[in-house]
PDB file of C-alpha atoms in Angstrom:
ATOM      1  CA  MET U   4     101.914  75.395 126.721  1.00 31.00           C
ATOM      2  CA  THR U   5      98.251  74.451 126.284  1.00 33.00           C
ATOM      3  CA  HIS U   6      96.080  75.777 123.479  1.00 38.00           C
ATOM      4  CA  ALA U   7      92.374  76.500 123.490  1.00 38.00           C
ATOM      5  CA  PRO U   8      90.534  74.021 121.268  1.00 43.00           C
ATOM      6  CA  LEU U   9      89.643  75.131 117.760  1.00 43.00           C
ATOM      7  CA  LEU U  10      85.928  75.248 117.058  1.00 43.00           C
ATOM      8  CA  GLU U  11      83.963  75.188 113.829  1.00 47.00           C
ATOM      9  CA  ASP U  12      82.310  78.359 112.625  1.00 49.00           C
ATOM     10  CA  ASP U  13      78.554  78.867 112.319  1.00 45.00           C
ATOM     11  CA  ALA U  14      78.475  77.033 108.976  1.00 43.00           C
ATOM     12  CA  GLY U  15      80.445  74.100 110.372  1.00 45.00           C
ATOM     13  CA  GLN U  16      83.417  74.774 108.105  1.00 45.00           C
ATOM     14  CA  ARG U  17      86.539  76.793 108.932  1.00 48.00           C
ATOM     15  CA  PRO U  18      88.015  76.505 112.422  1.00 51.00           C
ATOM     16  CA  TRP U  19      88.055  79.570 114.621  1.00 51.00           C
ATOM     17  CA  SER U  20      89.483  80.318 118.009  1.00 57.00           C
ATOM     18  CA  PRO U  21      87.289  81.069 121.029  1.00 62.00           C
ATOM     19  CA  ALA U  22      90.001  83.525 122.035  1.00 65.00           C
ATOM     20  CA  GLY U  23      89.716  85.406 118.744  1.00 80.00           C
ATOM     21  CA  VAL U  24      87.839  88.657 118.176  1.00 86.00           C
ATOM     22  CA  ARG U  25      84.747  88.841 115.989  1.00 91.00           C
ATOM     23  CA  ALA U  26      84.197  92.392 114.784  1.00 92.00           C
ATOM     24  CA  ARG U  27      82.216  94.186 112.101  1.00 94.00           C
ATOM     25  CA  ALA U  28      82.605  97.721 110.775  1.00 96.00           C
ATOM     26  CA  ARG U  29      79.990  99.337 108.512  1.00 97.00           C
ATOM     27  CA  ILE U  30      79.876 102.480 106.396  1.00 98.00           C
ATOM     28  CA  THR U  31      76.943 103.883 104.420  1.00 98.00           C
ATOM     29  CA  ALA U  32      77.424 106.958 102.230  1.00 98.00           C
ATOM     30  CA  ARG U  33      74.441 108.925 100.935  1.00 97.00           C
ATOM     31  CA  VAL U  34      73.830 112.241  99.157  1.00 95.00           C
ATOM     32  CA  ASP U  35      71.998 114.948 101.127  1.00 93.00           C
ATOM     33  CA  PRO U  36      69.638 117.540  99.570  1.00 92.00           C
ATOM     34  CA  HIS U  37      72.610 119.911  99.088  1.00 88.00           C
ATOM     35  CA  GLY U  38      74.553 117.409  96.997  1.00 89.00           C
ATOM     36  CA  ARG U  39      77.068 116.589  99.721  1.00 91.00           C
ATOM     37  CA  THR U  40      77.919 113.055 100.764  1.00 95.00           C
ATOM     38  CA  VAL U  41      76.877 112.283 104.320  1.00 95.00           C
ATOM     39  CA  LEU U  42      77.451 109.181 106.426  1.00 97.00           C
ATOM     40  CA  PRO U  43      74.205 108.022 108.067  1.00 97.00           C
ATOM     41  CA  LEU U  44      75.989 104.862 109.210  1.00 97.00           C
ATOM     42  CA  LEU U  45      79.547 104.853 110.533  1.00 97.00           C
ATOM     43  CA  HIS U  46      79.990 102.028 113.005  1.00 95.00           C
ATOM     44  CA  GLY U  47      83.150 100.190 114.019  1.00 92.00           C
ATOM     45  CA  GLU U  48      84.032  97.526 116.561  1.00 90.00           C
ATOM     46  CA  ALA U  49      87.484  96.896 118.003  1.00 84.00           C
ATOM     47  CA  PRO U  50      89.989  96.311 116.509  1.00 85.00           C
ATOM     48  CA  VAL U  51      88.586  98.494 113.685  1.00 90.00           C
ATOM     49  CA  ALA U  52      87.584 102.077 114.426  1.00 92.00           C
ATOM     50  CA  LEU U  53      86.125 104.379 111.758  1.00 95.00           C
ATOM     51  CA  ARG U  54      86.843 108.097 111.700  1.00 94.00           C
ATOM     52  CA  ARG U  55      85.432 110.693 109.355  1.00 94.00           C
ATOM     53  CA  THR U  56      88.242 112.998 108.290  1.00 91.00           C
ATOM     54  CA  ARG U  57      87.858 116.591 107.205  1.00 81.00           C
ATOM     55  CA  THR U  58      87.600 117.276 103.502  1.00 78.00           C
ATOM     56  CA  THR U  59      86.352 119.939 101.128  1.00 75.00           C
ATOM     57  CA  GLY U  60      83.874 119.384  98.334  1.00 78.00           C
ATOM     58  CA  PRO U  61      81.127 116.783  97.963  1.00 83.00           C
ATOM     59  CA  GLU U  62      83.246 113.704  98.723  1.00 91.00           C
ATOM     60  CA  ALA U  63      83.282 112.093 102.190  1.00 96.00           C
ATOM     61  CA  HIS U  64      86.524 110.707 103.627  1.00 96.00           C
ATOM     62  CA  VAL U  65      86.724 107.873 106.155  1.00 97.00           C
ATOM     63  CA  THR U  66      89.877 106.507 107.789  1.00 96.00           C
ATOM     64  CA  LEU U  67      90.167 102.983 109.183  1.00 94.00           C
ATOM     65  CA  VAL U  68      92.054 103.120 112.466  1.00 92.00           C
ATOM     66  CA  GLY U  69      93.447 100.030 114.171  1.00 80.00           C
ATOM     67  CA  ALA U  70      92.292 100.316 117.762  1.00 63.00           C
ATOM     68  CA  MET U  71      94.186  97.126 118.699  1.00 64.00           C
ATOM     69  CA  SER U  72      96.984  95.018 117.276  1.00 69.00           C
ATOM     70  CA  GLY U  73      95.906  92.628 114.608  1.00 73.00           C
ATOM     71  CA  PRO U  74      94.339  90.836 113.050  1.00 88.00           C
ATOM     72  CA  LEU U  75      95.619  88.117 115.348  1.00 88.00           C
ATOM     73  CA  GLY U  76      95.220  84.430 114.684  1.00 89.00           C
ATOM     74  CA  GLY U  77      91.609  83.453 115.415  1.00 90.00           C
ATOM     75  CA  ASP U  78      90.170  86.904 114.658  1.00 92.00           C
ATOM     76  CA  ARG U  79      87.311  87.306 112.167  1.00 94.00           C
ATOM     77  CA  ILE U  80      86.935  90.879 110.986  1.00 94.00           C
ATOM     78  CA  THR U  81      84.411  92.165 108.455  1.00 96.00           C
ATOM     79  CA  VAL U  82      84.356  95.646 106.918  1.00 97.00           C
ATOM     80  CA  GLU U  83      81.385  96.706 104.795  1.00 98.00           C
ATOM     81  CA  ALA U  84      80.915  99.885 102.789  1.00 98.00           C
ATOM     82  CA  GLU U  85      77.838 100.860 100.792  1.00 98.00           C
ATOM     83  CA  VAL U  86      77.849 103.924  98.552  1.00 98.00           C
ATOM     84  CA  GLU U  87      74.359 104.911  97.513  1.00 98.00           C
ATOM     85  CA  GLU U  88      73.372 106.539  94.221  1.00 97.00           C
ATOM     86  CA  GLY U  89      75.237 109.764  93.541  1.00 96.00           C
ATOM     87  CA  ALA U  90      77.422 109.590  96.647  1.00 97.00           C
ATOM     88  CA  ARG U  91      81.211 109.793  96.643  1.00 97.00           C
ATOM     89  CA  LEU U  92      83.312 108.083  99.310  1.00 97.00           C
ATOM     90  CA  HIS U  93      87.064 107.828  99.863  1.00 97.00           C
ATOM     91  CA  VAL U  94      88.273 105.230 102.381  1.00 97.00           C
ATOM     92  CA  GLY U  95      91.861 104.957 103.562  1.00 96.00           C
ATOM     93  CA  SER U  96      93.627 103.700 106.657  1.00 95.00           C
ATOM     94  CA  ALA U  97      95.837 105.357 109.254  1.00 92.00           C
ATOM     95  CA  ALA U  98      98.576 102.726 109.098  1.00 91.00           C
ATOM     96  CA  ALA U  99      99.486  99.358 107.657  1.00 92.00           C
ATOM     97  CA  THR U 100      97.540  96.291 108.769  1.00 92.00           C
ATOM     98  CA  ILE U 101      99.822  93.719 110.377  1.00 92.00           C
ATOM     99  CA  ALA U 102      98.787  90.057 110.440  1.00 92.00           C
ATOM    100  CA  LEU U 103     100.087  88.493 113.653  1.00 91.00           C
ATOM    101  CA  PRO U 104     100.083  84.902 114.963  1.00 90.00           C
ATOM    102  CA  GLY U 105      97.586  83.972 117.663  1.00 82.00           C
ATOM    103  CA  GLN U 106      97.984  81.756 120.701  1.00 79.00           C
ATOM    104  CA  ASP U 107      96.412  78.565 119.364  1.00 76.00           C
ATOM    105  CA  GLY U 108      97.475  78.447 115.711  1.00 79.00           C
ATOM    106  CA  ALA U 109      94.061  79.360 114.301  1.00 88.00           C
ATOM    107  CA  PRO U 110      93.997  81.450 111.115  1.00 93.00           C
ATOM    108  CA  ALA U 111      92.637  84.986 111.031  1.00 93.00           C
ATOM    109  CA  HIS U 112      90.013  86.121 108.512  1.00 95.00           C
ATOM    110  CA  TYR U 113      89.550  89.622 107.117  1.00 95.00           C
ATOM    111  CA  ASP U 114      86.540  90.128 104.844  1.00 97.00           C
ATOM    112  CA  VAL U 115      85.758  93.298 102.888  1.00 97.00           C
ATOM    113  CA  ARG U 116      82.364  93.814 101.221  1.00 98.00           C
ATOM    114  CA  LEU U 117      81.848  96.858  98.988  1.00 98.00           C
ATOM    115  CA  THR U 118      78.683  97.986  97.201  1.00 98.00           C
ATOM    116  CA  VAL U 119      78.626 100.873  94.725  1.00 98.00           C
ATOM    117  CA  ALA U 120      75.319 102.099  93.270  1.00 98.00           C
ATOM    118  CA  ALA U 121      74.704 103.690  89.872  1.00 97.00           C
ATOM    119  CA  GLY U 122      76.235 107.148  89.667  1.00 97.00           C
ATOM    120  CA  ALA U 123      78.214 106.562  92.868  1.00 98.00           C
ATOM    121  CA  GLU U 124      81.980 106.487  93.345  1.00 98.00           C
ATOM    122  CA  LEU U 125      84.117 104.599  95.868  1.00 98.00           C
ATOM    123  CA  ARG U 126      87.857 105.007  96.260  1.00 97.00           C
ATOM    124  CA  TRP U 127      89.081 102.166  98.492  1.00 98.00           C
ATOM    125  CA  LEU U 128      92.749 102.921  99.164  1.00 97.00           C
ATOM    126  CA  PRO U 129      93.975 101.385 102.446  1.00 95.00           C
ATOM    127  CA  GLU U 130      97.603 101.065 103.479  1.00 95.00           C
ATOM    128  CA  GLN U 131      99.589  97.854 103.032  1.00 95.00           C
ATOM    129  CA  LEU U 132      98.906  94.498 104.633  1.00 95.00           C
ATOM    130  CA  ILE U 133     102.035  92.981 106.189  1.00 95.00           C
ATOM    131  CA  SER U 134     102.233  89.228 106.722  1.00 95.00           C
ATOM    132  CA  VAL U 135     104.352  88.511 109.823  1.00 93.00           C
ATOM    133  CA  LYS U 136     106.270  85.289 110.436  1.00 93.00           C
ATOM    134  CA  ASP U 137     104.095  82.411 111.788  1.00 93.00           C
ATOM    135  CA  SER U 138     100.845  84.271 111.064  1.00 94.00           C
ATOM    136  CA  GLU U 139      98.027  82.921 108.873  1.00 95.00           C
ATOM    137  CA  LEU U 140      95.538  85.308 107.331  1.00 95.00           C
ATOM    138  CA  HIS U 141      92.787  84.746 104.767  1.00 96.00           C
ATOM    139  CA  VAL U 142      91.563  87.928 103.079  1.00 96.00           C
ATOM    140  CA  THR U 143      88.490  88.098 100.862  1.00 97.00           C
ATOM    141  CA  THR U 144      87.423  91.274  99.099  1.00 97.00           C
ATOM    142  CA  ARG U 145      84.208  91.453  97.083  1.00 98.00           C
ATOM    143  CA  ALA U 146      82.973  94.542  95.289  1.00 98.00           C
ATOM    144  CA  ASP U 147      79.580  94.816  93.595  1.00 98.00           C
ATOM    145  CA  VAL U 148      79.395  97.800  91.248  1.00 98.00           C
ATOM    146  CA  ALA U 149      76.137  98.776  89.553  1.00 98.00           C
ATOM    147  CA  ALA U 150      76.082  99.958  85.949  1.00 97.00           C
ATOM    148  CA  GLY U 151      77.218 103.575  85.965  1.00 96.00           C
ATOM    149  CA  GLY U 152      79.135 103.198  89.237  1.00 98.00           C
ATOM    150  CA  ARG U 153      82.832 103.944  89.672  1.00 98.00           C
ATOM    151  CA  LEU U 154      85.368 102.077  91.780  1.00 98.00           C
ATOM    152  CA  VAL U 155      89.063 102.538  92.496  1.00 98.00           C
ATOM    153  CA  LEU U 156      90.361  99.700  94.671  1.00 98.00           C
ATOM    154  CA  ARG U 157      93.938  99.068  95.757  1.00 98.00           C
ATOM    155  CA  GLU U 158      95.365  96.045  97.549  1.00 97.00           C
ATOM    156  CA  GLU U 159      98.988  95.762  98.635  1.00 97.00           C
ATOM    157  CA  GLN U 160     100.559  92.794 100.409  1.00 96.00           C
ATOM    158  CA  VAL U 161     104.045  92.783 101.924  1.00 96.00           C
ATOM    159  CA  LEU U 162     105.630  89.448 102.791  1.00 94.00           C
ATOM    160  CA  GLY U 163     107.260  89.842 106.173  1.00 91.00           C
ATOM    161  CA  ARG U 164     108.910  92.723 107.937  1.00 86.00           C
ATOM    162  CA  THR U 165     112.523  93.625 107.149  1.00 84.00           C
ATOM    163  CA  ALA U 166     114.551  90.438 106.568  1.00 81.00           C
ATOM    164  CA  GLU U 167     111.730  88.323 108.004  1.00 87.00           C
ATOM    165  CA  THR U 168     110.136  85.159 106.657  1.00 89.00           C
ATOM    166  CA  PRO U 169     106.440  85.825 105.950  1.00 92.00           C
ATOM    167  CA  GLY U 170     103.453  83.999 107.326  1.00 93.00           C
ATOM    168  CA  LEU U 171     100.818  82.281 105.204  1.00 95.00           C
ATOM    169  CA  LEU U 172      98.702  84.834 103.368  1.00 96.00           C
ATOM    170  CA  SER U 173      95.847  84.030 101.007  1.00 96.00           C
ATOM    171  CA  SER U 174      93.903  86.749  99.244  1.00 96.00           C
ATOM    172  CA  ARG U 175      90.872  86.561  96.971  1.00 97.00           C
ATOM    173  CA  LEU U 176      89.597  89.601  95.079  1.00 97.00           C
ATOM    174  CA  THR U 177      86.221  89.420  93.330  1.00 97.00           C
ATOM    175  CA  VAL U 178      84.530  92.263  91.446  1.00 98.00           C
ATOM    176  CA  HIS U 179      81.076  92.131  89.855  1.00 98.00           C
ATOM    177  CA  HIS U 180      79.739  94.814  87.533  1.00 97.00           C
ATOM    178  CA  ALA U 181      76.018  95.119  86.752  1.00 96.00           C
ATOM    179  CA  GLY U 182      75.523  91.674  88.269  1.00 95.00           C
ATOM    180  CA  ARG U 183      78.153  89.996  86.079  1.00 96.00           C
ATOM    181  CA  PRO U 184      81.646  88.812  87.072  1.00 96.00           C
ATOM    182  CA  LEU U 185      84.367  91.268  86.082  1.00 96.00           C
ATOM    183  CA  LEU U 186      87.332  89.858  88.017  1.00 97.00           C
ATOM    184  CA  ASP U 187      87.957  86.862  90.278  1.00 97.00           C
ATOM    185  CA  GLN U 188      91.528  86.134  91.272  1.00 95.00           C
ATOM    186  CA  GLU U 189      93.254  84.463  94.199  1.00 95.00           C
ATOM    187  CA  LEU U 190      96.852  84.415  95.422  1.00 94.00           C
ATOM    188  CA  SER U 191      98.458  82.442  98.260  1.00 95.00           C
ATOM    189  CA  CYS U 192     101.966  83.183  99.514  1.00 94.00           C
ATOM    190  CA  GLY U 193     104.226  82.026 102.295  1.00 92.00           C
ATOM    191  CA  PRO U 194     104.889  78.716 104.073  1.00 92.00           C
ATOM    192  CA  GLY U 195     102.060  76.281 103.338  1.00 89.00           C
ATOM    193  CA  ALA U 196     101.015  77.971 100.075  1.00 91.00           C
ATOM    194  CA  PRO U 197     100.923  75.873  96.894  1.00 89.00           C
ATOM    195  CA  GLY U 198     104.362  75.214  95.488  1.00 86.00           C
ATOM    196  CA  GLY U 199     105.835  77.765  93.134  1.00 86.00           C
ATOM    197  CA  TRP U 200     104.396  80.871  94.783  1.00 91.00           C
ATOM    198  CA  ASP U 201     107.879  82.391  95.011  1.00 89.00           C
ATOM    199  CA  GLY U 202     109.014  81.058  91.623  1.00 90.00           C
ATOM    200  CA  PRO U 203     109.483  82.961  88.356  1.00 88.00           C
ATOM    201  CA  ALA U 204     105.853  82.439  87.289  1.00 85.00           C
ATOM    202  CA  VAL U 205     104.406  84.142  90.392  1.00 89.00           C
ATOM    203  CA  LEU U 206     106.397  86.469  92.668  1.00 91.00           C
ATOM    204  CA  ALA U 207     109.886  85.770  91.309  1.00 89.00           C
ATOM    205  CA  GLY U 208     111.484  86.564  94.647  1.00 88.00           C
ATOM    206  CA  HIS U 209     109.712  89.910  95.171  1.00 93.00           C
ATOM    207  CA  ARG U 210     108.457  90.721  98.673  1.00 93.00           C
ATOM    208  CA  ALA U 211     105.613  93.077  97.753  1.00 96.00           C
ATOM    209  CA  VAL U 212     102.665  92.463  95.432  1.00 96.00           C
ATOM    210  CA  GLY U 213      99.758  94.743  94.639  1.00 96.00           C
ATOM    211  CA  GLN U 214      96.589  95.050  92.587  1.00 96.00           C
ATOM    212  CA  LEU U 215      94.788  98.170  91.469  1.00 97.00           C
ATOM    213  CA  ILE U 216      91.396  97.833  89.821  1.00 97.00           C
ATOM    214  CA  VAL U 217      89.534 100.724  88.251  1.00 97.00           C
ATOM    215  CA  VAL U 218      85.909 100.375  87.166  1.00 97.00           C
ATOM    216  CA  ASP U 219      84.776 103.345  85.098  1.00 96.00           C
ATOM    217  CA  PRO U 220      81.819 103.691  82.699  1.00 95.00           C
ATOM    218  CA  ASP U 221      84.090 105.630  80.337  1.00 93.00           C
ATOM    219  CA  PHE U 222      86.084 102.446  79.742  1.00 93.00           C
ATOM    220  CA  THR U 223      83.042 100.922  78.012  1.00 91.00           C
ATOM    221  CA  HIS U 224      83.892 102.697  74.757  1.00 88.00           C
ATOM    222  CA  HIS U 225      87.486 103.724  75.461  1.00 89.00           C
ATOM    223  CA  PRO U 226      89.197 100.873  77.336  1.00 90.00           C
ATOM    224  CA  PRO U 227      92.850 101.308  78.284  1.00 92.00           C
ATOM    225  CA  PRO U 228      95.278  99.350  76.116  1.00 93.00           C
ATOM    226  CA  PRO U 229      97.367  96.512  77.560  1.00 94.00           C
ATOM    227  CA  THR U 230     100.510  98.251  78.787  1.00 92.00           C
ATOM    228  CA  PRO U 231     103.653  96.972  80.515  1.00 93.00           C
ATOM    229  CA  LEU U 232     104.824  99.199  83.370  1.00 91.00           C
ATOM    230  CA  GLY U 233     108.474  98.316  83.688  1.00 87.00           C
ATOM    231  CA  ASP U 234     109.699  94.788  84.282  1.00 88.00           C
ATOM    232  CA  ALA U 235     107.183  93.638  86.903  1.00 91.00           C
ATOM    233  CA  ALA U 236     103.889  95.480  86.384  1.00 94.00           C
ATOM    234  CA  ALA U 237     101.223  95.758  83.707  1.00 95.00           C
ATOM    235  CA  VAL U 238      97.843  97.290  82.912  1.00 96.00           C
ATOM    236  CA  THR U 239      95.316  94.724  81.684  1.00 95.00           C
ATOM    237  CA  PRO U 240      91.898  95.766  80.303  1.00 95.00           C
ATOM    238  CA  LEU U 241      89.034  93.656  81.619  1.00 95.00           C
ATOM    239  CA  ALA U 242      86.025  92.290  79.741  1.00 90.00           C
ATOM    240  CA  GLY U 243      83.833  95.143  80.937  1.00 89.00           C
ATOM    241  CA  PRO U 244      84.354  98.787  81.890  1.00 95.00           C
ATOM    242  CA  GLY U 245      87.428  98.078  83.999  1.00 96.00           C
ATOM    243  CA  ALA U 246      91.193  97.767  84.102  1.00 96.00           C
ATOM    244  CA  LEU U 247      93.506  95.786  86.366  1.00 97.00           C
ATOM    245  CA  VAL U 248      97.024  96.780  87.321  1.00 97.00           C
ATOM    246  CA  THR U 249      99.180  94.014  88.792  1.00 96.00           C
ATOM    247  CA  ALA U 250     102.578  94.903  90.188  1.00 96.00           C
ATOM    248  CA  LEU U 251     105.525  93.291  91.954  1.00 96.00           C
ATOM    249  CA  ALA U 252     108.260  95.148  93.806  1.00 96.00           C
ATOM    250  CA  PRO U 253     111.108  94.444  96.214  1.00 94.00           C
ATOM    251  CA  ASP U 254     109.502  96.594  98.929  1.00 94.00           C
ATOM    252  CA  ALA U 255     106.335  98.469  99.879  1.00 94.00           C
ATOM    253  CA  LEU U 256     107.650 101.913  98.961  1.00 95.00           C
ATOM    254  CA  ARG U 257     108.411 101.002  95.368  1.00 95.00           C
ATOM    255  CA  LEU U 258     105.155  99.078  95.045  1.00 96.00           C
ATOM    256  CA  ARG U 259     103.165 102.172  96.060  1.00 96.00           C
ATOM    257  CA  ARG U 260     105.077 104.296  93.584  1.00 96.00           C
ATOM    258  CA  ILE U 261     104.237 101.906  90.737  1.00 95.00           C
ATOM    259  CA  LEU U 262     100.526 101.779  91.611  1.00 96.00           C
ATOM    260  CA  ASP U 263     100.271 105.558  92.065  1.00 95.00           C
ATOM    261  CA  GLU U 264     101.826 106.118  88.645  1.00 94.00           C
ATOM    262  CA  ALA U 265      99.450 103.571  87.118  1.00 94.00           C
ATOM    263  CA  LEU U 266      96.424 105.281  88.671  1.00 94.00           C
ATOM    264  CA  THR U 267      97.562 108.627  87.282  1.00 93.00           C
ATOM    265  CA  ARG U 268      97.987 107.043  83.859  1.00 89.00           C
ATOM    266  CA  LEU U 269      94.454 105.579  83.916  1.00 90.00           C
ATOM    267  CA  ALA U 270      92.961 108.854  85.130  1.00 86.00           C
ATOM    268  CA  CYS U 271      94.561 110.688  82.203  1.00 81.00           C
ATOM    269  CA  LEU U 272      92.701 108.447  79.761  1.00 71.00           C
ATOM    270  CA  ASN U 273      89.412 110.064  80.808  1.00 64.00           C
ATOM    271  CA  THR U 274      90.557 113.684  80.651  1.00 59.00           C
TER     272      THR U 274
END
């Protein structure tokens, strides 16, 4: 079998595959004169389609729909969402994202860029990301939240399908608030990741890992206390108006249950 040659990207750094897909999806949420959130920009490119879903009230809902399998090795996908002042946006996905190997061994890249203005709210709650055997995916998520903005962001990674060895998955999550760093963390799992990723100090044999970050102005004066959530999850207050929940679980179902309960707990602090 012959493989297409790997090329350098536009900055002359990471290799990419000429057979891979380059796609960009963009969302802009804005308040109309009646106080409802409208979507002046809703644009997707295969393999990411964007669909506005019906909702009641002032919040807009958008669903990410996978129009093709992927991301495949060699793909470079970017999703951007901007929530303007006073707008409220909820983004989910129709199904799990499955990282698959490509034909020439090139890694795939999935980049998420989120911007939340003052007085705006973004709930970024996609389904799980599943790392399939022999795949390689690099995920970067950056959120910039203005003072007075609110963000609820969930990430869930599942290492392999049932009884399957995972691929190589690296994920970096960065959140800035009012122009200052609030969180910057990175995790690599699977074959080729730094040694110890599956040891007791990191995943401890669990197959599902998730993060939930909540940025809320109310946490400025009433931050949540550090709280263990069972044996493999915890709430950690951040140095700013935010809280981070980190959780491990043996499977995706139990991971979602832990994160949902944590989100309910954090919401109760502001009621």
